[in-house]
mmCIF file of C-alpha atoms in Angstrom:
data_model
loop_
_atom_site.group_PDB
_atom_site.id
_atom_site.type_symbol
_atom_site.label_atom_id
_atom_site.label_comp_id
_atom_site.label_asym_id
_atom_site.label_seq_id
_atom_site.Cartn_x
_atom_site.Cartn_y
_atom_site.Cartn_z
ATOM 1 C CA MET A 1 35.146 121.910 -98.105
ATOM 2 C CA ALA A 2 34.825 120.208 -101.442
ATOM 3 C CA TYR A 3 31.337 119.197 -102.632
ATOM 4 C CA PHE A 4 29.770 117.846 -105.645
ATOM 5 C CA GLN A 5 28.441 120.392 -108.194
ATOM 6 C CA PHE A 6 26.356 120.261 -111.416
ATOM 7 C CA GLY A 7 28.142 122.011 -113.986
ATOM 8 C CA THR A 8 29.051 121.512 -117.467
ATOM 9 C CA GLU A 9 32.130 123.785 -117.679
ATOM 10 C CA LEU A 10 35.342 121.856 -116.759
ATOM 11 C CA THR A 11 38.991 123.231 -117.243
ATOM 12 C CA ASN A 12 41.988 121.144 -117.202
ATOM 13 C CA LEU A 13 40.025 117.806 -116.387
ATOM 14 C CA LEU A 14 42.458 115.048 -116.540
ATOM 15 C CA PHE A 15 44.974 116.742 -118.722
ATOM 16 C CA GLU A 16 45.948 120.106 -119.465
ATOM 17 C CA ASN A 17 43.621 121.779 -122.121
ATOM 18 C CA TRP A 18 41.095 119.350 -121.692
ATOM 19 C CA ASN A 19 38.158 121.899 -121.195
ATOM 20 C CA THR A 20 34.434 121.610 -121.682
ATOM 21 C CA ILE A 21 32.938 124.897 -122.520
ATOM 22 C CA VAL A 22 29.972 124.028 -124.631
ATOM 23 C CA TRP A 23 27.548 121.289 -124.259
ATOM 24 C CA LYS A 24 28.825 119.076 -127.019
ATOM 25 C CA ASP A 25 32.201 118.877 -125.511
ATOM 26 C CA PHE A 26 30.563 117.807 -122.061
ATOM 27 C CA ILE A 27 28.289 115.229 -123.724
ATOM 28 C CA VAL A 28 31.281 113.824 -125.398
ATOM 29 C CA THR A 29 33.343 113.796 -122.222
ATOM 30 C CA PHE A 30 30.386 112.186 -120.300
ATOM 31 C CA LEU A 31 30.047 109.409 -122.889
ATOM 32 C CA PHE A 32 33.779 108.714 -122.694
ATOM 33 C CA PHE A 33 33.662 108.222 -119.143
ATOM 34 C CA VAL A 34 30.589 105.880 -119.276
ATOM 35 C CA PHE A 35 32.604 103.962 -122.115
ATOM 36 C CA LEU A 36 35.672 103.881 -119.699
ATOM 37 C CA ALA A 37 33.597 102.570 -116.937
ATOM 38 C CA ILE A 38 32.125 99.894 -119.162
ATOM 39 C CA SER A 39 35.680 98.933 -120.307
ATOM 40 C CA LEU A 40 36.576 98.600 -116.705
ATOM 41 C CA GLU A 41 34.064 95.951 -116.081
ATOM 42 C CA ALA A 42 34.919 94.233 -119.137
ATOM 43 C CA VAL A 43 38.612 94.083 -118.534
ATOM 44 C CA SER A 44 37.812 92.820 -114.875
ATOM 45 C CA ARG A 45 35.855 90.062 -116.103
ATOM 46 C CA MET A 46 38.452 89.100 -118.692
ATOM 47 C CA GLU A 47 41.119 89.056 -115.936
ATOM 48 C CA LEU A 48 38.806 86.892 -113.824
ATOM 49 C CA LEU A 49 38.283 84.440 -116.537
ATOM 50 C CA LEU A 50 41.896 84.310 -117.361
ATOM 51 C CA GLY A 51 42.717 83.480 -113.880
ATOM 52 C CA GLN A 52 40.235 80.810 -113.605
ATOM 53 C CA TYR A 53 41.554 79.383 -116.850
ATOM 54 C CA TYR A 54 45.247 79.729 -115.562
ATOM 55 C CA ASN A 55 44.353 77.874 -112.413
ATOM 56 C CA SER A 56 42.227 75.101 -114.238
ATOM 57 C CA ASP A 57 43.529 71.640 -114.884
ATOM 58 C CA PRO A 58 45.726 71.586 -118.048
ATOM 59 C CA LEU A 59 44.191 68.415 -119.212
ATOM 60 C CA SER A 60 40.833 70.212 -119.494
ATOM 61 C CA TRP A 61 42.212 72.687 -121.980
ATOM 62 C CA LYS A 62 41.520 72.322 -125.771
ATOM 63 C CA TRP A 63 44.565 71.462 -127.361
ATOM 64 C CA GLN A 64 45.278 71.960 -131.090
ATOM 65 C CA ASP A 65 46.758 68.637 -132.496
ATOM 66 C CA ASP A 66 48.314 68.659 -135.975
ATOM 67 C CA ARG A 67 47.692 65.042 -136.584
ATOM 68 C CA TYR A 68 43.946 65.575 -136.828
ATOM 69 C CA ASP A 69 42.913 68.224 -139.443
ATOM 70 C CA GLY A 70 39.332 68.207 -138.307
ATOM 71 C CA ARG A 71 38.037 66.546 -141.688
ATOM 72 C CA THR A 72 37.608 63.278 -140.070
ATOM 73 C CA SER A 73 34.506 62.274 -138.419
ATOM 74 C CA SER A 74 36.183 60.436 -135.558
ATOM 75 C CA SER A 75 38.184 63.788 -134.698
ATOM 76 C CA SER A 76 35.205 64.795 -132.535
ATOM 77 C CA LEU A 77 35.234 61.554 -130.537
ATOM 78 C CA LEU A 78 39.004 61.675 -129.949
ATOM 79 C CA GLU A 79 38.982 65.343 -128.882
ATOM 80 C CA PRO A 80 38.684 64.341 -125.134
ATOM 81 C CA LEU A 81 41.723 62.149 -125.431
ATOM 82 C CA ARG A 82 43.993 64.836 -126.799
ATOM 83 C CA ILE A 83 46.477 65.754 -124.454
ATOM 84 C CA PRO A 84 49.689 67.869 -124.495
ATOM 85 C CA SER A 85 52.627 66.000 -125.433
ATOM 86 C CA THR A 86 55.048 67.660 -123.259
ATOM 87 C CA ILE A 87 55.070 69.694 -120.034
ATOM 88 C CA SER A 88 56.938 72.602 -121.954
ATOM 89 C CA GLN A 89 53.541 72.968 -124.060
ATOM 90 C CA ILE A 90 51.675 73.400 -120.629
ATOM 91 C CA ARG A 91 54.308 75.993 -119.373
ATOM 92 C CA LYS A 92 54.117 77.840 -122.566
ATOM 93 C CA ARG A 93 50.320 78.157 -122.451
ATOM 94 C CA ARG A 94 50.467 79.263 -118.819
ATOM 95 C CA LEU A 95 53.031 81.831 -119.455
ATOM 96 C CA LYS A 96 50.960 83.108 -122.378
ATOM 97 C CA ILE A 97 47.969 83.304 -119.962
ATOM 98 C CA HIS A 98 50.058 84.905 -117.244
ATOM 99 C CA VAL A 99 51.230 87.723 -119.700
ATOM 100 C CA LEU A 100 47.697 88.286 -120.806
ATOM 101 C CA ARG A 101 46.437 88.522 -117.096
ATOM 102 C CA CYS A 102 49.272 90.936 -116.287
ATOM 103 C CA THR A 103 48.343 93.155 -119.263
ATOM 104 C CA ALA A 104 44.537 93.100 -118.360
ATOM 105 C CA HIS A 105 45.595 94.019 -114.725
ATOM 106 C CA VAL A 106 47.854 97.145 -115.872
ATOM 107 C CA ILE A 107 44.832 98.185 -118.253
ATOM 108 C CA ARG A 108 42.290 97.821 -115.127
ATOM 109 C CA ILE A 109 44.485 99.706 -112.915
ATOM 110 C CA PHE A 110 45.171 102.686 -115.546
ATOM 111 C CA ILE A 111 41.351 102.880 -116.224
ATOM 112 C CA GLY A 112 40.399 102.733 -112.628
ATOM 113 C CA TYR A 113 42.780 105.612 -111.840
ATOM 114 C CA LEU A 114 41.281 107.630 -114.675
ATOM 115 C CA LEU A 115 37.914 107.158 -113.379
ATOM 116 C CA MET A 116 38.830 107.994 -109.987
ATOM 117 C CA LEU A 117 40.472 111.143 -111.015
ATOM 118 C CA ALA A 118 37.293 112.015 -112.962
ATOM 119 C CA VAL A 119 35.211 111.493 -109.829
ATOM 120 C CA MET A 120 37.702 113.568 -107.842
ATOM 121 C CA SER A 121 36.904 116.550 -110.117
ATOM 122 C CA TYR A 122 33.701 116.679 -107.945
ATOM 123 C CA ASN A 123 31.515 117.275 -110.887
ATOM 124 C CA ALA A 124 28.263 115.385 -110.380
ATOM 125 C CA TYR A 125 27.482 114.585 -113.944
ATOM 126 C CA LEU A 126 30.829 112.768 -114.140
ATOM 127 C CA LEU A 127 30.054 110.729 -111.115
ATOM 128 C CA ILE A 128 26.677 109.702 -112.665
ATOM 129 C CA ALA A 129 28.746 108.825 -115.926
ATOM 130 C CA VAL A 130 30.917 106.451 -113.887
ATOM 131 C CA ILE A 131 28.118 104.878 -112.092
ATOM 132 C CA ALA A 132 25.951 104.464 -115.156
ATOM 133 C CA GLY A 133 28.996 102.945 -117.073
ATOM 134 C CA SER A 134 29.793 100.581 -114.169
ATOM 135 C CA THR A 135 26.003 99.372 -114.069
ATOM 136 C CA VAL A 136 25.810 98.824 -117.798
ATOM 137 C CA GLY A 137 29.329 97.005 -117.760
ATOM 138 C CA TYR A 138 28.299 94.849 -114.887
ATOM 139 C CA LEU A 139 24.801 94.089 -116.536
ATOM 140 C CA THR A 140 26.806 93.324 -119.660
ATOM 141 C CA PHE A 141 29.591 91.201 -118.614
ATOM 142 C CA GLY A 142 28.599 90.275 -114.911
ATOM 143 C CA HIS A 143 27.343 86.852 -116.119
ATOM 144 C CA LEU A 144 30.762 85.865 -117.530
ATOM 145 C CA GLN A 145 31.876 83.852 -114.466
ATOM 146 C CA ARG A 146 32.899 80.400 -114.938
ATOM 147 C CA THR A 147 32.969 77.526 -112.477
ATOM 148 C CA ASN A 148 35.516 75.199 -111.936
ATOM 149 C CA HIS A 149 35.748 72.336 -114.357
ATOM 150 C CA THR A 150 36.673 68.766 -114.093
ATOM 151 C CA ARG A 151 38.858 66.913 -116.475
ATOM 152 C CA GLY A 152 35.984 65.824 -118.656
ATOM 153 C CA GLY A 153 34.770 69.408 -119.080
ATOM 154 C CA ALA A 154 31.639 68.993 -116.956
ATOM 155 C CA SER A 155 31.293 71.656 -114.535
ATOM 156 C CA ASN A 156 30.799 71.157 -110.859
ATOM 157 C CA LEU A 157 27.589 73.077 -110.212
ATOM 158 C CA GLN A 158 25.772 72.503 -106.913
ATOM 159 C CA SER A 159 22.736 74.340 -106.595
ATOM 160 C CA GLU A 160 21.006 74.411 -103.158
ATOM 161 C CA THR A 161 17.982 76.317 -102.387
ATOM 162 C CA LEU A 162 17.180 77.436 -98.999
ATOM 163 C CA SER A 163 13.866 78.290 -97.555
ATOM 164 C CA CYS A 164 13.413 81.288 -95.189
ATOM 165 C CA ASP A 165 13.178 78.987 -92.162
ATOM 166 C CA GLN A 166 16.310 77.037 -92.638
ATOM 167 C CA GLU A 167 19.742 78.123 -90.947
ATOM 168 C CA VAL A 168 22.777 78.335 -93.006
ATOM 169 C CA GLU A 169 25.685 76.437 -91.680
ATOM 170 C CA PRO A 170 28.977 78.681 -91.406
ATOM 171 C CA ASP A 171 30.840 75.919 -93.381
ATOM 172 C CA LYS A 172 28.530 76.243 -96.362
ATOM 173 C CA LEU A 173 28.985 80.051 -97.016
#
């Protein structure tokens, strides 16, 4: 039966010859897995934001327009009126976003499997490193959730507060 152990000596951790014999090696390994868990949260949020950006209205995206060089005072007033000139511009931008999402997904899966294998070494310190890194990563990047945006760029935020004695209707969940 496998159980978690508190030990600092690890042999062949994820790859052959990844050994931690002395405390310095183990601390570097511990910090590496903390950093990996933080990176996993960052990449997950990036993938979420790219997905929301991909699914948003293309007219709400900021477009670069060569006709306005940004030096005129009226360019900021005209910015909401700038729209893409062709559908192919929208398709190109969506393809770029999709490729970025795919890359972020692959990186997220790779980091997730590395963290899973570290936890499967049944070392309690590495489990603590993964949990601590995930906590710090979520605290750092967890607020990066966007809401759906309308064409004008204003967000559709609906804040409702419920008191303890009110019942929640199933369609509002």
